[in-house]
């Protein structure tokens, strides 16, 4: 279409600057852009922005409390799949920071095995900072945050072994999980730990939901991390997405009624 | 110890169930799913000499599941004298793709260079998919065997997606999504997929919105395709073992839950 | 300067690549094609850096004499073997390079993956419990699919596979679609924040 | 027996030994696998990108503009020194920026606009009720409601979101079923190799 428009101008070779076919996408992009900018501005200007209660998050206190009561420990692992750049790993770090603050307050042992040396280093920093924030820097144990193996099943077997031996009262599986999710969640389940899991992979989510007590599903993991860390950048994203979701829902409802009344119309097709 | 023993019993059970049922030969009639039927009909009615891209977008790990699907579809294409341009967007799919392609070509006596070609692998898939919309020869100046692409007879009339009827993406992950989102959305290229079963539900929305033309999914999909083609292959051979394995899992879930609920009631009664 | 240059580069290439989507002009296409090539070339270098880091880490743990030293050596030999074979015998059909791929790499890769069948089995016995309403719905749907997609289902009843397809094509598809929309919006907002330089996580981690 | 099949068979069994327990044989096989796969990727990337897209066009065709991505690529190696590592941010910024720029319209079109349109179906078609239309619309909207974070899930919002979780569970259930199917197929494929090619029990 755009090419024929250009042809009538007499310059077939150069093509047109604007491709008419992409117009709906352009308009939608610009609207979304404005909404994101508005959300960033609104979060930056300090407007209070609340996030709904997330059951998995509420359970964090319960999980730490139970482990302390039983004189047991907590195991926290970010999964095998991700490196430090992955958004899920970053989200997991934000949640770790808040869990570590609680464990330091209650003097509960926190075990953190990982498959990646860089993640280990960052996690050590995070937990150390949290212990200081909780007013108990002496409760930070660097040795409990350690690197196991970069091999998938090697990592799974080792964490599996730790779970069977230490019998942690609570297990946090938050991050990028692949096939190992199944092995870890099953073992945790069989020793009766409270398990809080969260990831963005739909296949692993299915396994987590049946084997864990609480599961943060995809976007919930990111929202939870934004909520706990108060990160403006994440909060503004969550807000912008919420606004667009309402618009999409309205669009579907209106278009569906329209389609029923006037079946020949197709304005909703892009 | 007890935990390990149950695990070994379950493991041995699965091994026995699958091996024994695999040794038995029973021919099943597998009614095709709507998605498989659509894929079959499309390739079946395509005029001779039409060009189809087969993209091997998977890792070596899913070979057992992917191979029967790929073979069935390749056989169909060669049988109907379609021209095939093979390539790969996963490094590990490269050797596998070439191997499957040349093997089936031999079965139907098709010539390399005039009936089919294998272009090899390109990293940075998004850029490669987009680039082929402008010029395939520019993205692949040489084919897998080191020939200059523009000297090959099959490539004479092929310049971009304009000359390609269908892209068949054989995938175990989200590479097909990129075909849909970049080649499909941008260049109106028709795309269909041969997928591992685990990926089937992830692609349902694309199938429903017709962004993805059709899907042949899992070993079962391969068996259905082989049935339509009337040529027995890995899919049909595996169907009895597949059924036995499903029933075994089913039994495990049911028994596991019965034990769980009985224990819970007993505990509740105390 | 150390943050400014990357931020400017990110902004510039982000805006160009965003804008070109909406254009058919020859100049826009040419710019776009060149950037696509650059992107591929730089990407290949990132892989080389990854390999270099892999070698460095392995050598480091070998020199420290850790428990897993023999395994690290095995890895490094494997790593060196492939390029060596490629240099000696090329990578064409029948070369030792492809032989190694077909008879070592591919079968091992596939076998590692097939271990999962066993873990699925043991988890179905011990982990998959109908503890909540949600978990029950999930398990029931899974069981319907497991039965509905084997040839036995058609023998029991025609409607069994049909039910499976219906569940898959409507309610399940609808939820997946909403997830997809969510991911699409999430990626879009993240991409925007990256281009605008608000999200700078990628500048950390050195 | 073909030596290749022998090697493949032994390595297959070595990997399966993990099912008994984590052991040195498995560990050695896995380390071997990791090494080989990195080496394989290295060779393929070298051939398909550095030779085909960079060295050949640059030196035999004289496309001098390719010096820019070449230098940017080399900058990646600055990561190994603390002093210069900031240089590697430039090529990374280029890739991330270009990727983000391409992604925005592509994501919005394929994942949002297209999916929105496809969710619209007439409730009554040719005089008969089209039950799938409200099921799909309700499924999409209620699941979106579950992922709506700005408000507490109470009242109408709460029940819609609850309905959304049920749709989600159906999706996860179907995925679960298909994933189990997939894992079994992979194992069957290996059994096929062991019984047919390795042990010749099946002809």
Short mmCIF file of N, CA and C in Angstrom, two decimals, chain B residues 4 7-8 11 14-15 18-19 22-23 61-62 64-65 91-96 120-124 126 130 138-144 148 174 177-178 180-182 184-186 188 196-202 204-206 208-211 217-221 237-238 241-243 245-246 249 253, chain D residues 18-21 33 36-38 40-42 44-45 47-49 51-53 56-57 61 63 95 99 102-107 109-115 117-119 121 136 170-196 201-203:
data_model
loop_
_atom_site.label_atom_id
_atom_site.label_comp_id
_atom_site.label_asym_id
_atom_site.label_seq_id
_atom_site.Cartn_x
_atom_site.Cartn_y
_atom_site.Cartn_z
N UNK B 4 15.18 -42.46 49.15
CA UNK B 4 15.93 -42.91 47.98
C UNK B 4 15.35 -44.19 47.42
N UNK B 7 12.38 -43.56 45.42
CA UNK B 7 12.78 -42.94 44.16
C UNK B 7 13.25 -44.01 43.18
N UNK B 8 14.08 -44.93 43.66
CA UNK B 8 14.60 -45.97 42.75
C UNK B 8 13.49 -46.88 42.23
N UNK B 11 11.76 -44.93 39.56
CA UNK B 11 12.63 -44.83 38.38
C UNK B 11 12.62 -46.15 37.60
N UNK B 14 9.43 -46.80 35.70
CA UNK B 14 9.29 -46.06 34.45
C UNK B 14 10.14 -46.72 33.35
N UNK B 15 11.38 -47.07 33.72
CA UNK B 15 12.27 -47.66 32.72
C UNK B 15 11.65 -48.95 32.17
N UNK B 18 8.48 -48.27 29.92
CA UNK B 18 8.78 -47.73 28.59
C UNK B 18 9.51 -48.75 27.72
N UNK B 19 10.52 -49.42 28.29
CA UNK B 19 11.31 -50.35 27.48
C UNK B 19 10.43 -51.51 26.98
N UNK B 22 7.99 -50.49 24.43
CA UNK B 22 8.62 -50.12 23.17
C UNK B 22 8.96 -51.36 22.34
N UNK B 23 9.20 -52.47 23.05
CA UNK B 23 9.55 -53.70 22.33
C UNK B 23 8.34 -54.33 21.65
N UNK B 61 19.38 -31.30 22.53
CA UNK B 61 18.70 -32.01 23.62
C UNK B 61 17.30 -32.49 23.24
N UNK B 62 16.62 -31.77 22.35
CA UNK B 62 15.25 -32.19 22.05
C UNK B 62 15.17 -33.01 20.78
N UNK B 64 15.36 -36.21 20.13
CA UNK B 64 14.48 -37.38 20.08
C UNK B 64 13.03 -37.02 19.76
N UNK B 65 12.59 -35.87 20.25
CA UNK B 65 11.20 -35.50 20.04
C UNK B 65 11.00 -34.77 18.71
N UNK B 91 22.75 -22.83 17.06
CA UNK B 91 24.01 -23.43 16.60
C UNK B 91 23.89 -24.95 16.53
N UNK B 92 23.25 -25.54 17.56
CA UNK B 92 23.20 -27.00 17.60
C UNK B 92 22.23 -27.59 16.58
N UNK B 93 21.32 -26.77 16.08
CA UNK B 93 20.39 -27.27 15.09
C UNK B 93 21.03 -27.43 13.72
N UNK B 94 22.20 -26.81 13.54
CA UNK B 94 22.83 -26.76 12.23
C UNK B 94 23.15 -28.14 11.66
N UNK B 95 23.98 -28.87 12.39
CA UNK B 95 24.39 -30.18 11.89
C UNK B 95 23.18 -31.11 11.77
N UNK B 96 22.28 -30.99 12.75
CA UNK B 96 21.09 -31.84 12.75
C UNK B 96 20.23 -31.54 11.52
N UNK B 120 22.77 -23.05 6.57
CA UNK B 120 23.57 -23.04 7.78
C UNK B 120 22.97 -22.17 8.87
N UNK B 121 23.83 -21.71 9.75
CA UNK B 121 23.38 -21.07 10.98
C UNK B 121 23.72 -19.58 10.99
N UNK B 122 22.84 -18.80 11.60
CA UNK B 122 23.17 -17.40 11.86
C UNK B 122 22.87 -17.09 13.32
N UNK B 123 23.86 -16.50 14.00
CA UNK B 123 23.58 -16.08 15.38
C UNK B 123 22.76 -14.79 15.35
N UNK B 124 22.37 -14.31 16.50
CA UNK B 124 21.54 -13.11 16.59
C UNK B 124 20.31 -13.28 15.68
N UNK B 126 17.18 -12.45 15.71
CA UNK B 126 16.24 -11.39 15.34
C UNK B 126 16.78 -10.67 14.11
N UNK B 130 15.02 -10.61 10.42
CA UNK B 130 14.69 -9.33 9.79
C UNK B 130 15.47 -9.15 8.50
N UNK B 138 22.07 -11.86 1.28
CA UNK B 138 22.95 -10.98 2.03
C UNK B 138 23.18 -11.54 3.44
N UNK B 139 22.14 -12.12 4.02
CA UNK B 139 22.30 -12.72 5.35
C UNK B 139 23.15 -13.99 5.24
N UNK B 140 22.94 -14.74 4.16
CA UNK B 140 23.71 -15.98 3.94
C UNK B 140 24.49 -15.88 2.63
N UNK B 141 25.62 -15.18 2.63
CA UNK B 141 26.38 -15.08 1.38
C UNK B 141 26.88 -16.45 0.91
N UNK B 142 27.14 -17.35 1.88
CA UNK B 142 27.58 -18.71 1.54
C UNK B 142 26.61 -19.71 2.14
N UNK B 143 26.48 -20.87 1.51
CA UNK B 143 25.66 -21.90 2.13
C UNK B 143 26.50 -22.73 3.09
N UNK B 144 25.89 -23.74 3.67
CA UNK B 144 26.56 -24.54 4.69
C UNK B 144 27.80 -25.24 4.14
N UNK B 148 28.95 -20.22 -2.92
CA UNK B 148 28.37 -18.89 -2.91
C UNK B 148 26.87 -19.06 -3.19
N UNK B 174 11.32 -20.58 22.12
CA UNK B 174 10.50 -19.48 21.59
C UNK B 174 11.02 -18.90 20.27
N UNK B 177 8.35 -17.87 17.95
CA UNK B 177 7.74 -16.58 18.28
C UNK B 177 8.43 -15.47 17.50
N UNK B 178 9.75 -15.54 17.43
CA UNK B 178 10.47 -14.50 16.70
C UNK B 178 10.17 -14.55 15.20
N UNK B 180 7.31 -15.41 14.03
CA UNK B 180 5.98 -14.80 13.94
C UNK B 180 6.07 -13.29 14.13
N UNK B 181 6.82 -12.87 15.15
CA UNK B 181 6.82 -11.46 15.51
C UNK B 181 7.66 -10.60 14.58
N UNK B 182 8.65 -11.18 13.94
CA UNK B 182 9.47 -10.35 13.05
C UNK B 182 9.18 -10.64 11.58
N UNK B 184 6.69 -12.56 10.38
CA UNK B 184 5.26 -12.56 10.16
C UNK B 184 4.68 -11.16 10.23
N UNK B 185 4.95 -10.47 11.33
CA UNK B 185 4.34 -9.17 11.54
C UNK B 185 4.87 -8.15 10.53
N UNK B 186 6.15 -8.23 10.26
CA UNK B 186 6.75 -7.18 9.47
C UNK B 186 6.68 -7.45 7.97
N UNK B 188 4.75 -10.04 6.53
CA UNK B 188 3.60 -10.86 6.20
C UNK B 188 3.96 -12.27 5.78
N UNK B 196 8.07 -29.16 20.19
CA UNK B 196 8.04 -30.16 21.25
C UNK B 196 6.72 -29.97 21.99
N UNK B 197 6.22 -31.07 22.57
CA UNK B 197 4.91 -31.00 23.23
C UNK B 197 4.88 -29.92 24.30
N UNK B 198 6.01 -29.76 25.02
CA UNK B 198 6.04 -28.80 26.12
C UNK B 198 5.73 -27.38 25.65
N UNK B 199 5.99 -27.09 24.38
CA UNK B 199 5.79 -25.73 23.89
C UNK B 199 4.39 -25.49 23.31
N UNK B 200 3.61 -26.55 23.16
CA UNK B 200 2.34 -26.42 22.43
C UNK B 200 1.43 -25.33 23.02
N UNK B 201 1.20 -25.39 24.32
CA UNK B 201 0.24 -24.44 24.90
C UNK B 201 0.75 -23.00 24.82
N UNK B 202 2.07 -22.84 24.81
CA UNK B 202 2.61 -21.48 24.72
C UNK B 202 2.26 -20.84 23.39
N UNK B 204 -0.57 -21.54 21.59
CA UNK B 204 -2.01 -21.52 21.30
C UNK B 204 -2.56 -20.14 20.92
N UNK B 205 -2.19 -19.08 21.64
CA UNK B 205 -2.74 -17.77 21.25
C UNK B 205 -2.34 -17.35 19.83
N UNK B 206 -1.13 -17.67 19.42
CA UNK B 206 -0.69 -17.31 18.07
C UNK B 206 -1.44 -18.12 17.02
N UNK B 208 -4.49 -19.31 17.50
CA UNK B 208 -5.87 -18.82 17.50
C UNK B 208 -5.98 -17.49 16.76
N UNK B 209 -4.96 -16.64 16.85
CA UNK B 209 -5.02 -15.35 16.16
C UNK B 209 -4.56 -15.47 14.71
N UNK B 210 -4.22 -16.71 14.31
CA UNK B 210 -3.75 -17.00 12.96
C UNK B 210 -2.44 -16.32 12.59
N UNK B 211 -1.72 -15.84 13.60
CA UNK B 211 -0.36 -15.34 13.33
C UNK B 211 0.54 -16.53 13.01
N UNK B 217 2.64 -30.87 16.84
CA UNK B 217 3.24 -30.84 18.16
C UNK B 217 3.56 -32.19 18.76
N UNK B 218 4.79 -32.34 19.19
CA UNK B 218 5.20 -33.51 19.96
C UNK B 218 5.25 -34.80 19.17
N UNK B 219 5.61 -35.86 19.87
CA UNK B 219 5.71 -37.18 19.25
C UNK B 219 4.33 -37.60 18.72
N UNK B 220 3.31 -37.20 19.45
CA UNK B 220 1.95 -37.51 19.02
C UNK B 220 1.65 -36.82 17.68
N UNK B 221 2.05 -35.54 17.57
CA UNK B 221 1.85 -34.81 16.31
C UNK B 221 2.57 -35.51 15.17
N UNK B 237 5.95 -45.38 15.99
CA UNK B 237 6.63 -46.42 16.76
C UNK B 237 6.58 -46.13 18.25
N UNK B 238 6.64 -44.84 18.62
CA UNK B 238 6.69 -44.49 20.03
C UNK B 238 5.35 -44.40 20.74
N UNK B 241 4.57 -46.82 23.78
CA UNK B 241 5.40 -46.47 24.93
C UNK B 241 4.92 -45.16 25.54
N UNK B 242 4.56 -44.22 24.67
CA UNK B 242 4.05 -42.93 25.14
C UNK B 242 2.79 -43.14 25.98
N UNK B 243 1.87 -43.93 25.46
CA UNK B 243 0.62 -44.18 26.18
C UNK B 243 0.90 -44.85 27.52
N UNK B 245 3.60 -44.74 29.30
CA UNK B 245 4.23 -43.79 30.22
C UNK B 245 3.20 -42.84 30.83
N UNK B 246 2.25 -42.38 30.00
CA UNK B 246 1.22 -41.49 30.53
C UNK B 246 0.40 -42.19 31.60
N UNK B 249 2.34 -42.41 34.84
CA UNK B 249 2.36 -41.13 35.56
C UNK B 249 1.01 -40.90 36.23
N UNK B 253 0.35 -40.21 40.20
CA UNK B 253 -0.31 -39.03 40.76
C UNK B 253 -1.48 -39.46 41.64
N UNK D 18 23.47 -41.16 36.41
CA UNK D 18 23.05 -40.16 37.39
C UNK D 18 21.78 -40.60 38.14
N UNK D 19 20.97 -41.43 37.48
CA UNK D 19 19.71 -41.86 38.09
C UNK D 19 19.96 -42.69 39.33
N UNK D 20 21.10 -43.39 39.35
CA UNK D 20 21.45 -44.13 40.56
C UNK D 20 21.85 -43.13 41.63
N UNK D 21 22.86 -42.36 41.35
CA UNK D 21 23.18 -41.18 42.15
C UNK D 21 24.24 -40.35 41.44
N UNK D 33 30.63 -32.85 28.09
CA UNK D 33 29.54 -32.26 27.33
C UNK D 33 29.62 -30.72 27.34
N UNK D 36 32.55 -29.61 25.12
CA UNK D 36 32.26 -29.80 23.70
C UNK D 36 31.28 -28.76 23.18
N UNK D 37 30.24 -28.46 23.98
CA UNK D 37 29.21 -27.58 23.46
C UNK D 37 29.74 -26.15 23.34
N UNK D 38 30.59 -25.74 24.27
CA UNK D 38 31.19 -24.40 24.14
C UNK D 38 32.10 -24.38 22.91
N UNK D 40 31.93 -26.21 20.25
CA UNK D 40 31.12 -26.28 19.04
C UNK D 40 30.59 -24.90 18.67
N UNK D 41 30.03 -24.21 19.67
CA UNK D 41 29.47 -22.88 19.42
C UNK D 41 30.56 -21.93 18.92
N UNK D 42 31.74 -22.06 19.51
CA UNK D 42 32.86 -21.20 19.12
C UNK D 42 33.16 -21.35 17.63
N UNK D 44 31.26 -22.58 15.20
CA UNK D 44 30.15 -22.16 14.34
C UNK D 44 30.07 -20.63 14.26
N UNK D 45 30.22 -19.96 15.40
CA UNK D 45 30.15 -18.50 15.38
C UNK D 45 31.30 -17.91 14.58
N UNK D 47 32.85 -19.21 12.04
CA UNK D 47 32.63 -19.37 10.60
C UNK D 47 31.51 -18.50 10.08
N UNK D 48 30.36 -18.54 10.78
CA UNK D 48 29.18 -17.91 10.20
C UNK D 48 29.18 -16.40 10.36
N UNK D 49 29.85 -15.90 11.36
CA UNK D 49 29.79 -14.46 11.54
C UNK D 49 31.11 -13.78 11.23
N UNK D 51 33.95 -14.84 9.79
CA UNK D 51 34.43 -15.02 8.42
C UNK D 51 33.43 -14.44 7.41
N UNK D 52 32.17 -14.94 7.47
CA UNK D 52 31.19 -14.59 6.44
C UNK D 52 30.75 -13.13 6.46
N UNK D 53 30.53 -12.60 7.65
CA UNK D 53 29.94 -11.26 7.71
C UNK D 53 30.97 -10.17 7.96
N UNK D 56 35.49 -11.52 5.31
CA UNK D 56 35.38 -11.58 3.85
C UNK D 56 34.90 -10.25 3.25
N UNK D 57 33.78 -9.71 3.71
CA UNK D 57 33.34 -8.42 3.13
C UNK D 57 34.34 -7.30 3.38
N UNK D 61 36.02 -7.53 -0.16
CA UNK D 61 35.12 -6.63 -0.87
C UNK D 61 35.36 -5.18 -0.50
N UNK D 63 34.51 -3.41 2.15
CA UNK D 63 33.45 -2.61 2.80
C UNK D 63 34.00 -2.06 4.12
N UNK D 95 23.85 -2.84 21.34
CA UNK D 95 22.98 -4.01 21.14
C UNK D 95 21.69 -3.89 21.93
N UNK D 99 18.14 -3.46 20.24
CA UNK D 99 17.17 -4.51 20.58
C UNK D 99 15.90 -3.92 21.17
N UNK D 102 13.86 -2.11 18.39
CA UNK D 102 13.15 -3.05 17.52
C UNK D 102 11.98 -3.69 18.27
N UNK D 103 12.22 -3.95 19.56
CA UNK D 103 11.23 -4.71 20.33
C UNK D 103 9.93 -3.94 20.57
N UNK D 104 10.01 -2.63 20.78
CA UNK D 104 8.80 -1.91 21.18
C UNK D 104 7.67 -2.09 20.16
N UNK D 105 7.86 -1.69 18.90
CA UNK D 105 6.75 -1.88 17.96
C UNK D 105 6.41 -3.35 17.73
N UNK D 106 7.44 -4.21 17.69
CA UNK D 106 7.19 -5.63 17.42
C UNK D 106 6.34 -6.25 18.53
N UNK D 107 6.69 -5.97 19.77
CA UNK D 107 5.95 -6.50 20.92
C UNK D 107 4.53 -5.95 20.92
N UNK D 109 2.76 -4.82 18.52
CA UNK D 109 1.94 -5.32 17.43
C UNK D 109 1.57 -6.79 17.64
N UNK D 110 2.62 -7.65 17.75
CA UNK D 110 2.37 -9.09 17.75
C UNK D 110 1.75 -9.59 19.05
N UNK D 111 2.20 -9.04 20.18
CA UNK D 111 1.72 -9.58 21.45
C UNK D 111 0.52 -8.84 22.00
N UNK D 112 0.33 -7.60 21.58
CA UNK D 112 -0.76 -6.86 22.18
C UNK D 112 -1.89 -6.59 21.18
N UNK D 113 -1.61 -5.80 20.15
CA UNK D 113 -2.67 -5.45 19.20
C UNK D 113 -3.30 -6.69 18.57
N UNK D 114 -2.46 -7.58 18.04
CA UNK D 114 -2.97 -8.77 17.37
C UNK D 114 -3.77 -9.64 18.33
N UNK D 115 -3.24 -9.79 19.56
CA UNK D 115 -3.92 -10.65 20.53
C UNK D 115 -5.23 -10.03 20.99
N UNK D 117 -7.18 -8.06 19.11
CA UNK D 117 -8.11 -8.26 18.00
C UNK D 117 -8.65 -9.67 17.99
N UNK D 118 -7.75 -10.64 18.19
CA UNK D 118 -8.16 -12.03 18.07
C UNK D 118 -9.12 -12.42 19.19
N UNK D 119 -9.13 -11.66 20.29
CA UNK D 119 -10.03 -11.99 21.40
C UNK D 119 -11.45 -11.52 21.15
N UNK D 121 -14.81 -11.77 19.37
CA UNK D 121 -15.66 -12.61 18.52
C UNK D 121 -17.10 -12.25 18.85
N UNK D 136 -13.46 -16.86 25.99
CA UNK D 136 -12.14 -16.28 25.70
C UNK D 136 -12.03 -14.87 26.28
N UNK D 170 -6.00 -23.65 34.58
CA UNK D 170 -6.30 -24.51 33.43
C UNK D 170 -5.14 -24.45 32.44
N UNK D 171 -4.62 -23.25 32.22
CA UNK D 171 -3.48 -23.13 31.30
C UNK D 171 -2.26 -23.89 31.85
N UNK D 172 -1.98 -23.67 33.13
CA UNK D 172 -0.81 -24.36 33.70
C UNK D 172 -1.01 -25.88 33.68
N UNK D 173 -2.25 -26.30 33.90
CA UNK D 173 -2.53 -27.72 33.87
C UNK D 173 -2.28 -28.32 32.49
N UNK D 174 -2.77 -27.63 31.46
CA UNK D 174 -2.57 -28.12 30.10
C UNK D 174 -1.07 -28.14 29.77
N UNK D 175 -0.38 -27.08 30.18
CA UNK D 175 1.06 -27.02 29.94
C UNK D 175 1.77 -28.16 30.66
N UNK D 176 1.34 -28.40 31.89
CA UNK D 176 1.89 -29.48 32.70
C UNK D 176 1.73 -30.81 31.96
N UNK D 177 0.52 -31.07 31.50
CA UNK D 177 0.26 -32.32 30.79
C UNK D 177 1.16 -32.48 29.58
N UNK D 178 1.24 -31.42 28.78
CA UNK D 178 2.06 -31.48 27.58
C UNK D 178 3.55 -31.59 27.90
N UNK D 179 3.96 -30.98 29.02
CA UNK D 179 5.37 -31.07 29.38
C UNK D 179 5.73 -32.50 29.79
N UNK D 180 4.85 -33.12 30.56
CA UNK D 180 5.08 -34.52 30.92
C UNK D 180 5.20 -35.35 29.64
N UNK D 181 4.30 -35.08 28.70
CA UNK D 181 4.30 -35.78 27.42
C UNK D 181 5.66 -35.62 26.73
N UNK D 182 6.15 -34.38 26.73
CA UNK D 182 7.41 -34.06 26.08
C UNK D 182 8.58 -34.82 26.71
N UNK D 183 8.62 -34.82 28.04
CA UNK D 183 9.73 -35.49 28.75
C UNK D 183 9.72 -36.99 28.45
N UNK D 184 8.52 -37.57 28.41
CA UNK D 184 8.43 -39.00 28.13
C UNK D 184 8.92 -39.29 26.71
N UNK D 185 8.54 -38.41 25.76
CA UNK D 185 8.97 -38.62 24.38
C UNK D 185 10.49 -38.60 24.26
N UNK D 186 11.12 -37.67 24.99
CA UNK D 186 12.58 -37.60 24.93
C UNK D 186 13.20 -38.90 25.42
N UNK D 187 12.66 -39.40 26.52
CA UNK D 187 13.18 -40.66 27.05
C UNK D 187 12.94 -41.80 26.06
N UNK D 188 11.75 -41.84 25.46
CA UNK D 188 11.45 -42.88 24.48
C UNK D 188 12.45 -42.81 23.33
N UNK D 189 12.80 -41.58 22.92
CA UNK D 189 13.79 -41.41 21.86
C UNK D 189 15.13 -42.03 22.22
N UNK D 190 15.52 -41.88 23.46
CA UNK D 190 16.81 -42.46 23.88
C UNK D 190 16.70 -43.98 23.99
N UNK D 191 15.56 -44.45 24.44
CA UNK D 191 15.34 -45.89 24.50
C UNK D 191 15.42 -46.47 23.09
N UNK D 192 14.83 -45.75 22.14
CA UNK D 192 14.89 -46.18 20.74
C UNK D 192 16.33 -46.32 20.29
N UNK D 193 17.16 -45.31 20.63
CA UNK D 193 18.57 -45.38 20.24
C UNK D 193 19.25 -46.60 20.88
N UNK D 194 19.03 -46.77 22.19
CA UNK D 194 19.71 -47.87 22.89
C UNK D 194 19.26 -49.23 22.36
N UNK D 195 17.96 -49.40 22.16
CA UNK D 195 17.46 -50.71 21.74
C UNK D 195 17.72 -51.00 20.26
N UNK D 196 17.58 -49.97 19.42
CA UNK D 196 17.70 -50.21 17.99
C UNK D 196 19.15 -50.11 17.50
N UNK D 201 18.35 -54.74 19.44
CA UNK D 201 17.27 -55.60 19.88
C UNK D 201 16.06 -55.46 18.97
N UNK D 202 15.97 -54.29 18.32
CA UNK D 202 14.86 -54.07 17.38
C UNK D 202 15.47 -53.86 16.00
N UNK D 203 14.83 -54.45 15.03
CA UNK D 203 15.36 -54.27 13.68
C UNK D 203 14.63 -53.12 13.00
#
